[in-house]
Amino acid sequence: VGALALTAVLAGDGVDSLRPAEAPWPARPFEA
């Protein structure tokens, strides 16, 4: 899951659905 979530973050697609409610990173750090 960690690698998948990281890939989703880098791709910027499907991040919100994969990111846990208390994930240590924002949903879209590059858009924050």
mmCIF file of C-alpha atoms in Angstrom:
data_model
loop_
_atom_site.group_PDB
_atom_site.id
_atom_site.type_symbol
_atom_site.label_atom_id
_atom_site.label_comp_id
_atom_site.label_asym_id
_atom_site.label_seq_id
_atom_site.Cartn_x
_atom_site.Cartn_y
_atom_site.Cartn_z
ATOM 1 C CA VAL A 1 0.000 0.000 0.000
ATOM 2 C CA GLY A 2 2.836 2.394 0.795
ATOM 3 C CA ALA A 3 4.355 2.131 -2.667
ATOM 4 C CA LEU A 4 0.926 2.295 -4.292
ATOM 5 C CA ALA A 5 0.015 5.399 -2.321
ATOM 6 C CA LEU A 6 3.338 7.017 -3.191
ATOM 7 C CA THR A 7 2.787 6.229 -6.877
ATOM 8 C CA ALA A 8 -0.683 7.762 -6.654
ATOM 9 C CA VAL A 9 0.768 10.890 -5.040
ATOM 10 C CA LEU A 10 3.380 11.214 -7.773
ATOM 11 C CA ALA A 11 0.772 10.615 -10.465
ATOM 12 C CA GLY A 12 -1.642 13.033 -8.773
ATOM 13 C CA ASP A 13 -4.539 10.725 -9.610
ATOM 14 C CA GLY A 14 -6.747 8.830 -7.186
ATOM 15 C CA VAL A 15 -4.854 10.234 -4.209
ATOM 16 C CA ASP A 16 -7.902 11.220 -2.187
ATOM 17 C CA SER A 17 -9.396 7.720 -2.364
ATOM 18 C CA LEU A 18 -6.121 6.013 -1.388
ATOM 19 C CA ARG A 19 -4.979 8.451 1.308
ATOM 20 C CA PRO A 20 -6.008 7.405 4.828
ATOM 21 C CA ALA A 21 -7.857 9.988 6.930
ATOM 22 C CA GLU A 22 -4.740 10.539 9.061
ATOM 23 C CA ALA A 23 -2.050 10.069 6.429
ATOM 24 C CA PRO A 24 1.249 11.895 7.129
ATOM 25 C CA TRP A 25 1.034 13.689 3.782
ATOM 26 C CA PRO A 26 -1.588 16.036 2.273
ATOM 27 C CA ALA A 27 -3.866 14.750 -0.463
ATOM 28 C CA ARG A 28 -2.145 16.873 -3.114
ATOM 29 C CA PRO A 29 1.052 18.427 -1.720
ATOM 30 C CA PHE A 30 2.036 19.915 -5.075
ATOM 31 C CA GLU A 31 -1.276 21.793 -5.284
ATOM 32 C CA ALA A 32 -1.391 22.958 -1.674
#
